[in-house]
Coordinates of C-alpha atoms in Angstrom, one line a residue:
X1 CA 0.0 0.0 0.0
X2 CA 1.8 3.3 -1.2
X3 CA -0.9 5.9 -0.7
X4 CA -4.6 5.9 1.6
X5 CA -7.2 8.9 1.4
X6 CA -10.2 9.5 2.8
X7 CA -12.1 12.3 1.5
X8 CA -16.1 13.4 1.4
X9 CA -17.7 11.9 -2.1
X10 CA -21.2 12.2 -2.6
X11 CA -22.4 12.8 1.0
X12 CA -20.4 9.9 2.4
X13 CA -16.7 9.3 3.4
X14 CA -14.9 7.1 0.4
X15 CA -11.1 5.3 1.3
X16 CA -8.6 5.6 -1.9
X17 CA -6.0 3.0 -1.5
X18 CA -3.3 3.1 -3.8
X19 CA -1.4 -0.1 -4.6
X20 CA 1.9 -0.9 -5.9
X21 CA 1.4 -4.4 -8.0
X22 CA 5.1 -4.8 -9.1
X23 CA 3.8 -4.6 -12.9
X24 CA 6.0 -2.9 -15.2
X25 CA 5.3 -1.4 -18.7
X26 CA 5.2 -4.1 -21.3
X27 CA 6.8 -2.1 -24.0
X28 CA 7.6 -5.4 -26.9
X29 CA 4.4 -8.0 -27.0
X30 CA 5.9 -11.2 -29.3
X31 CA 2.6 -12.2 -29.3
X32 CA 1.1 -9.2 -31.9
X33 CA 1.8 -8.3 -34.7
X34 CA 2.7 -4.6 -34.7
X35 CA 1.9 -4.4 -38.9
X36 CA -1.6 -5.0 -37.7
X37 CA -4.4 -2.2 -36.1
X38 CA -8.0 -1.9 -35.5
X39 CA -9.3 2.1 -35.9
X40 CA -11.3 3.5 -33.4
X41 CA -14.1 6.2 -34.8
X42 CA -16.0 7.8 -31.2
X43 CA -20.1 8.9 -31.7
X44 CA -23.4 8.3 -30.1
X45 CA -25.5 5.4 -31.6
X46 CA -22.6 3.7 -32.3
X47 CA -20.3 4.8 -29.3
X48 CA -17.3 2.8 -30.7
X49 CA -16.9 1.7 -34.2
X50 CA -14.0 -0.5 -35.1
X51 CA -12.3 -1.6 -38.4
X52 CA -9.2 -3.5 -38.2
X53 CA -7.0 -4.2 -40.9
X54 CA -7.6 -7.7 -40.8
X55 CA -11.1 -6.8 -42.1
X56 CA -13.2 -7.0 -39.3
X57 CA -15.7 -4.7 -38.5
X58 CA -17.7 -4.1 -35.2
X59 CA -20.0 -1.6 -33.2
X60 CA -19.8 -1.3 -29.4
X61 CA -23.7 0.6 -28.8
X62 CA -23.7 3.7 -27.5
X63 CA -27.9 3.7 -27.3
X64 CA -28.3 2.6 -23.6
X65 CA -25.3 5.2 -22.8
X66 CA -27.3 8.0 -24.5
X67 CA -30.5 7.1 -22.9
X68 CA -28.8 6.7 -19.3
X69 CA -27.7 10.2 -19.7
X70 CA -30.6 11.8 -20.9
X71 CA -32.7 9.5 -18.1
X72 CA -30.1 11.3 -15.7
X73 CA -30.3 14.9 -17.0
X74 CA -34.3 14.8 -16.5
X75 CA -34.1 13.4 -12.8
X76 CA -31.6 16.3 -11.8
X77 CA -33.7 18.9 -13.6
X78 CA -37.3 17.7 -12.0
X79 CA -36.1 17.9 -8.6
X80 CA -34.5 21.3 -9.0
X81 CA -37.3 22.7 -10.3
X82 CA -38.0 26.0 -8.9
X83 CA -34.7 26.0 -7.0
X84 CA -31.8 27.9 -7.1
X85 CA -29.1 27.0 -9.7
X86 CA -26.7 26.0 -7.3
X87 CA -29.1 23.9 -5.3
X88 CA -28.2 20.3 -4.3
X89 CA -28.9 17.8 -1.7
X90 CA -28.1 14.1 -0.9
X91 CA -30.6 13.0 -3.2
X92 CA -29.1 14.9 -6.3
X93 CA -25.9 12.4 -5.0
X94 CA -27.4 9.4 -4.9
X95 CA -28.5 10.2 -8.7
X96 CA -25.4 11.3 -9.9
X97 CA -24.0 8.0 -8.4
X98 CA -26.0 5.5 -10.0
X99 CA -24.9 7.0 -13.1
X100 CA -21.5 7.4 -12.7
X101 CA -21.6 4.1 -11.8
X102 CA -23.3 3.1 -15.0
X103 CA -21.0 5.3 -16.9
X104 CA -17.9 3.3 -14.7
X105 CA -19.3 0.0 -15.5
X106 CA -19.5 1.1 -19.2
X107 CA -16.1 2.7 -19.7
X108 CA -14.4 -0.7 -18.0
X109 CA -15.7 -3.1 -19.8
X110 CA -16.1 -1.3 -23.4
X111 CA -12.0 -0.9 -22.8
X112 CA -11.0 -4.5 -21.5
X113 CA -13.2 -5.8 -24.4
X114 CA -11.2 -3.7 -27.6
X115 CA -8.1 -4.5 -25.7
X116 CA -8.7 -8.6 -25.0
X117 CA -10.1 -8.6 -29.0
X118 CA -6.4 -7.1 -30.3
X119 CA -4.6 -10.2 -27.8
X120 CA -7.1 -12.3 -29.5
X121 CA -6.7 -11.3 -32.9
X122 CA -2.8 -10.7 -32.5
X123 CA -3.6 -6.7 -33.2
X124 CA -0.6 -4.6 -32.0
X125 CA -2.1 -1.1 -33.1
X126 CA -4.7 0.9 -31.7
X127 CA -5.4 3.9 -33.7
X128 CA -8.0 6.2 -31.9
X129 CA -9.7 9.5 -33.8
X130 CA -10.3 11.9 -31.4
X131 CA -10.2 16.1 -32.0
X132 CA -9.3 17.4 -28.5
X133 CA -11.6 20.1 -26.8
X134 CA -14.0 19.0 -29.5
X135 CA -17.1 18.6 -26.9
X136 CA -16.0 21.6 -24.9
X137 CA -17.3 24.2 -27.7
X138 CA -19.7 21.4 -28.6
X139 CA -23.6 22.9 -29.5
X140 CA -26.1 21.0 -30.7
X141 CA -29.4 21.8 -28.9
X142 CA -30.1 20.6 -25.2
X143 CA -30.8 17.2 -26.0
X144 CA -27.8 16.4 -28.3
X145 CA -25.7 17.6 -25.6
X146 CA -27.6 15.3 -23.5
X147 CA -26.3 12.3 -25.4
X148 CA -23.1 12.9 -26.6
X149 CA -21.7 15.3 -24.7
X150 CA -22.2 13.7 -21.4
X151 CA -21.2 10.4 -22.8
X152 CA -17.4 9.9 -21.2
X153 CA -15.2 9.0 -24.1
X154 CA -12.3 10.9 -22.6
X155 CA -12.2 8.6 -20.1
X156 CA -12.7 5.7 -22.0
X157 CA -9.5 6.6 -23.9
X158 CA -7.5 7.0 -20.2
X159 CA -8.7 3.8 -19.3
X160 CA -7.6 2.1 -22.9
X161 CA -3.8 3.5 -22.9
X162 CA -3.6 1.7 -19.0
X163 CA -4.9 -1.3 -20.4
X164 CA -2.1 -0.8 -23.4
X165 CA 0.5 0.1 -21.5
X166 CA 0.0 -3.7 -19.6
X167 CA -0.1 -5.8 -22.5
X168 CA 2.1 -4.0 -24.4
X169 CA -0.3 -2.7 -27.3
X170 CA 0.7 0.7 -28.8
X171 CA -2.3 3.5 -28.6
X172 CA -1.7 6.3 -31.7
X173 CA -4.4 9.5 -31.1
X174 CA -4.8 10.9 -34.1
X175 CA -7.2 13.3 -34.9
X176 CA -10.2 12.9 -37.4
X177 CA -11.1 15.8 -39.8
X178 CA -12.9 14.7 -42.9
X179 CA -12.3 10.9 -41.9
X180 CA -16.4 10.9 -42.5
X181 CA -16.8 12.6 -45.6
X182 CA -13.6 11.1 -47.6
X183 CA -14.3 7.6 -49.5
X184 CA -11.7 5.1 -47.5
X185 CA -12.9 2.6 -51.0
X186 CA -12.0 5.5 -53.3
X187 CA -8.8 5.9 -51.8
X188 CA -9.8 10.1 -51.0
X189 CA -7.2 12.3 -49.8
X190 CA -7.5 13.2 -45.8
X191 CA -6.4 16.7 -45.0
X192 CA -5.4 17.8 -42.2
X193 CA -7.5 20.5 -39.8
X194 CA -7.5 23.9 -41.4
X195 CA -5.2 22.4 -44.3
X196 CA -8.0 21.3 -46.8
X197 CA -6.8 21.9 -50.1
X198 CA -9.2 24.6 -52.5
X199 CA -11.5 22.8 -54.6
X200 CA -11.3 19.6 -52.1
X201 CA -14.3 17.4 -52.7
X202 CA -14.9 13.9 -51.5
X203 CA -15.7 11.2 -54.0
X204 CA -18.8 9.1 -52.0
X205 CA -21.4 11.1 -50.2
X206 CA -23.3 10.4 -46.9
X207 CA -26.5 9.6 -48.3
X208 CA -28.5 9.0 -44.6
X209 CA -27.5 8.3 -41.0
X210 CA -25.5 5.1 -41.1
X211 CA -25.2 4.7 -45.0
X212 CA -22.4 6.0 -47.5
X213 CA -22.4 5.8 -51.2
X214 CA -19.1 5.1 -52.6
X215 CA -18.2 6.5 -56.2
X216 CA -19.3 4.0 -57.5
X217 CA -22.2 3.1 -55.9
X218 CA -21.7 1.3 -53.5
X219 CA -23.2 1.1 -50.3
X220 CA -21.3 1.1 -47.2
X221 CA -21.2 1.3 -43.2
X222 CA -20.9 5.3 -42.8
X223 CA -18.8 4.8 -39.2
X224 CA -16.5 1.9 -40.4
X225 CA -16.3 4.4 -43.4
X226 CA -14.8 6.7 -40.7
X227 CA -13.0 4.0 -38.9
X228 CA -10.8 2.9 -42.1
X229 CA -10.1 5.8 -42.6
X230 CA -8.8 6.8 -39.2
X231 CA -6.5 4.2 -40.0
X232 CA -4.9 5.8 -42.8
X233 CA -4.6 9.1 -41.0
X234 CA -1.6 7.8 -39.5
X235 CA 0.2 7.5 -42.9
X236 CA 3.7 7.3 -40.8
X237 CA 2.9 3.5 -39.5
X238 CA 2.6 1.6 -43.1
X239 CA -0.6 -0.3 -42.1
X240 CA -1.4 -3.2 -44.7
X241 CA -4.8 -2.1 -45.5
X242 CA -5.6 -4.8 -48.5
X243 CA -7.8 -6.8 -46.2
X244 CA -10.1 -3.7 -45.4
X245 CA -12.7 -4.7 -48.2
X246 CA -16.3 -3.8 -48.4
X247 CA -17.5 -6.7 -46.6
X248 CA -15.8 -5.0 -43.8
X249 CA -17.5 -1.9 -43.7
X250 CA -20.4 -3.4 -44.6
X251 CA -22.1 -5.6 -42.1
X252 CA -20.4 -5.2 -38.7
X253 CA -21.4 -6.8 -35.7
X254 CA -23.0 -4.5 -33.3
X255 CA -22.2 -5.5 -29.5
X256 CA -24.7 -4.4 -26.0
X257 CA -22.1 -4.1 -23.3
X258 CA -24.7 -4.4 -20.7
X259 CA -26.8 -7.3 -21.9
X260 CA -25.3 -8.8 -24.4
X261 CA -21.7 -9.3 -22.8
X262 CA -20.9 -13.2 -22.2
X263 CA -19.4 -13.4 -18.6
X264 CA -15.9 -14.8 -20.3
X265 CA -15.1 -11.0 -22.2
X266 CA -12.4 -10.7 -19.5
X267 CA -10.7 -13.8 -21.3
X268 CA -11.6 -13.9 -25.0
X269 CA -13.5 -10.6 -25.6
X270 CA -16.4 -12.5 -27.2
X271 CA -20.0 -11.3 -26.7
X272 CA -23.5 -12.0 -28.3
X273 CA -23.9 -10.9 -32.0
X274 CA -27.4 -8.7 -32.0
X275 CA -29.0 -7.4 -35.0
X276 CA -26.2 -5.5 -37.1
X277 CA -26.5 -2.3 -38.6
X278 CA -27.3 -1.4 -42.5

């Protein structure tokens, strides 16, 4: 035990013990393959959608986060009703709790199960689009900042690089402008942010929520669209990225982390296949 702290948390007294467990940095896993890497594109259905380059697709839902939130958001603002802005009580704690508790539960097991599917798949990349300060100038209306902005992604990405750091996988941040209009099938340029060329235009088109039209035609995944191409913003690390093919960004599996999970994730990362997305 290096460190103990007691200290007032939601109306009651928590203990923080810190603990040395003698684990060092694993910086060389000769169990991955470090050609290999799954991109990460972050959003609100579809909290988490991965593409690795050994053409696998899946979604990690985001639905049960968004409604948790919003579910959260409506509880604090009925009881403070006709109260002071600054009002709070111990009921307002044990609310903001249960869902940080629920956001906790979601954050944990949404990063052990990307991290156990790169041991399983021999993956030694992670490769995570993320714009920094994005959500702090964030506006879309009070209930899209209900779901998306509330939704703890930050985190999730603190929690990942610990999990990396132990096994030995390498985490790349990279951010993500244009990733979702650009054609990753086409093969479209991906500027940087404030360095898009004049006359710039992508080749496919975002035809609804969830759907992309290639150049030619075809029809595609729009996150795993994103995803891919995430993938190839980090032009530096040579990914092989023949194996990302349309099946890939087609039809990915769509995972429930909260109903859906098999109790063995911790060990193989596998959960229940639900109804995929078009």
């Amino acid at each position: 035990v290096k460190e103990v702290t007691i200290r007032p948390c939601y109306g009651q007294l928590w203990i923080d013990w810190v603990i040395d467990d003698g684990k060092q940095p694993v910086t060389d896993n000769p169990s991955l393959d470090y050609s290999q890497a799954i991109g990460i594109d972050h959003g609100g259905d579809n909290w988490l959608t991965c593409v690795s380059t050994l053409g696998k697709g899946f979604i990690i839902d985001g639905r049960k986060l968004k409604s948790m939130n919003q579910g959260y958001c409506r509880l604090v603002a009925k009881h403070k009703s006709g109260k002071s802005e600054k009002y709070w009580d111990s009921h307002l704690d044990r609310i903001q709790l249960k869902r940080n508790n629920q956001m906790r539960d979601a954050i944990n097991k949404a990063a052990r199960f990307i991290v156990n599917r790169c041991l399983h798949d021999g993956i030694g990349n992670l490769v995570f689009g993320w714009n920094e300060g994005q959500k702090n100038c964030s506006n879309m209306g009070k209930k899209g900042n209900q779901q998306f902005v509330a939704i703890p992604t930050k985190r999730l990405i603190e929690r990942i690089k610990q999990l990396c750091t132990e096994y030995g996988i390498n985490l790349i941040i990279t951010e993500e402008s244009y990733t979702s209009k650009a054609s990753f099938l086409d093969g479209d340029s991906l500027p940087k942010i404030g360095e898009k060329p004049e006359g710039w235009k992508p080749s496919g088109k975002r035809v609804r929520r969830g759907l992309y039209r290639t150049a030619s035609g075809k029809f595609i995944n729009a996150d795993c669209n994103g995803a891919a191409n995430i993938i190839r913003k980090v032009t530096t690390q040579s990914f092989d990225l023949t194996k990302v093919v349309r099946g890939a960004l087609t039809l990915p599996h769509r995972y429930d982390l909260f109903t859906d999970l098999s109790k063995s994730y911790r060990n193989k990362g596998g959960a229940v296949r639900v109804h995929p997305t078009a």
